[in-house]
Amino acid sequence: MDFEEKVISNQNLYDGAILKLDLETVSLPDGRQAKREIVRHQGAVGIIAITPANKIVLIRQWRAPLGQVTLEIPAGKIEPGETPSQTAVRELNEETRFQAEKLELLTEFYTSPGFADEKMYLYHAVNLQAVADKLAQDDDEFLQLEELTLAEVQAQIAAGTICDAKTLMAIMIWQAMQ
Amino acid sequence: MDFEEKVISNQNLYDGAILKLDLETVSLPDGRQAKREIVRHQGAVGIIAITPANKIVLIRQWRAPLGQVTLEIPAGKIEPGETPSQTAVRELNEETRFQAEKLELLTEFYTSPGFADEKMYLYHAVNLQAVADKLAQDDDEFLQLEELTLAEVQAQIAAGTICDAKTLMAIMIWQAMQ
């Protein structure tokens, strides 16, 4: 069975600060045409950072799309010219003031392949320590660092504050590490 | 610390078939203003369906945003007026021709809270059986049903064909069920 859709034309509907929106016209395997709404995103990293006291480092922040505060693992967009592992080093420093002896890539995945090309790289920060040189922080980010035990994490999942895919996946991986 | 951003105004940039794009102007906790690009989506369900032979039911399909074929758990958008569990029953029937004795909600999560409000409800289809009444299928979906062992799943993850968050999370949950 042939699955491939061939792109006939593409209309860029929006080109913004963090995403682009394209409307593609594609040719289906049976020759008919269809429209595809596609969000383009530069990709992001997430970091599983566990302290020596066996707590997970999370960031409390407002999420405008959800209209609520969340607790998520440290994460951020890949900037032009960066490799994902460089992004991970930078975001860990900016958001948490920690650095790692090594950043291990655990898994990578598309967050929502039905409408977006965003790819997420999930790292494990091995042997956390305080950073020597602090990078400047984004000036429109209001962030609060928190360190939670596994029991506290379970309570925050139940409360709906921990509620995103990468963080839930990180916690499943952390549980398997215990 | 106050995190809340208050919405001052909203400009709808696009209103499409599967998503909307909004550009919000918000007031930050310190009083400054910022723009937020937000993709609105009606939400979706994903279904962990394990056959009596202990294979996971996956769907092979083309994903336009990625420009590749993927293998994903059965999934689909929540239609207006549907509850997530009704969507799960419908999608399981349409995409796999299976039904379940019971659909258990295992977890729910936002797929990409930095720019999208899409919420995913992940169900476990308990006691799979062939459907009696087949629902009509979407006419622009080219899908192929496959049933994989855990070893075959690992090979498809390594090959990059299994590559999305909900399916990787489903496989982690399936592994924990073994």
Short mmCIF file of C-alpha atoms in Angstrom, two decimals, chain B residues 55-126:
data_model
loop_
_atom_site.label_atom_id
_atom_site.label_comp_id
_atom_site.label_asym_id
_atom_site.label_seq_id
_atom_site.Cartn_x
_atom_site.Cartn_y
_atom_site.Cartn_z
CA LYS B 55 0.52 -7.63 20.41
CA ILE B 56 -0.14 -3.90 20.31
CA VAL B 57 -2.47 -2.54 17.63
CA LEU B 58 -0.83 0.24 15.62
CA ILE B 59 -1.82 2.30 12.60
CA ARG B 60 0.55 2.89 9.69
CA GLN B 61 -0.16 6.23 8.02
CA TRP B 62 1.41 9.21 6.27
CA ARG B 63 1.99 12.25 8.46
CA ALA B 64 2.13 15.40 6.36
CA PRO B 65 3.80 17.56 9.05
CA LEU B 66 6.69 15.06 9.26
CA GLY B 67 6.78 14.05 5.59
CA GLN B 68 7.03 10.38 6.56
CA VAL B 69 5.10 7.24 7.40
CA THR B 70 4.60 6.54 11.11
CA LEU B 71 3.23 3.74 13.27
CA GLU B 72 1.04 5.18 16.04
CA ILE B 73 -1.58 3.91 18.45
CA PRO B 74 -5.16 4.38 17.23
CA ALA B 75 -6.10 8.01 17.84
CA GLY B 76 -8.33 10.78 16.69
CA LYS B 77 -9.79 14.19 17.31
CA ILE B 78 -12.69 14.76 19.65
CA GLU B 79 -15.64 15.89 17.52
CA PRO B 80 -18.10 18.55 18.73
CA GLY B 81 -20.59 17.10 21.20
CA GLU B 82 -18.48 14.01 21.93
CA THR B 83 -17.03 13.06 25.30
CA PRO B 84 -13.46 11.73 25.12
CA SER B 85 -14.65 8.20 25.91
CA GLN B 86 -17.19 8.36 23.05
CA THR B 87 -14.37 9.46 20.74
CA ALA B 88 -12.30 6.50 21.91
CA VAL B 89 -15.09 4.01 21.13
CA ARG B 90 -15.65 5.57 17.69
CA GLU B 91 -11.98 5.80 16.70
CA LEU B 92 -11.26 2.25 17.85
CA ASN B 93 -14.12 1.04 15.64
CA GLU B 94 -13.27 3.22 12.60
CA GLU B 95 -9.53 2.70 12.64
CA THR B 96 -9.13 -0.87 13.91
CA ARG B 97 -12.53 -2.66 13.71
CA PHE B 98 -12.06 -3.64 17.34
CA GLN B 99 -14.25 -2.86 20.33
CA ALA B 100 -13.47 -3.19 24.02
CA GLU B 101 -15.37 -4.52 26.99
CA LYS B 102 -14.29 -1.33 28.76
CA LEU B 103 -12.23 1.76 27.91
CA GLU B 104 -10.20 2.81 30.95
CA LEU B 105 -8.78 6.33 31.08
CA LEU B 106 -5.12 5.86 32.06
CA THR B 107 -3.82 9.42 31.84
CA GLU B 108 -4.46 12.76 30.18
CA PHE B 109 -1.93 15.37 29.15
CA TYR B 110 -1.24 18.44 27.05
CA THR B 111 0.93 17.56 24.06
CA SER B 112 2.82 20.86 23.75
CA PRO B 113 1.80 23.46 26.34
CA GLY B 114 4.26 26.09 25.10
CA PHE B 115 2.17 26.89 22.02
CA ALA B 116 -0.90 24.61 21.88
CA ASP B 117 -3.90 23.77 24.04
CA GLU B 118 -4.33 20.27 22.58
CA LYS B 119 -5.22 17.78 25.33
CA MET B 120 -4.78 14.05 24.79
CA TYR B 121 -6.74 11.40 26.69
CA LEU B 122 -5.01 8.03 26.76
CA TYR B 123 -7.28 4.97 27.14
CA HIS B 124 -6.69 1.26 27.63
CA ALA B 125 -9.06 -0.93 25.63
CA VAL B 126 -9.80 -3.81 27.99
#
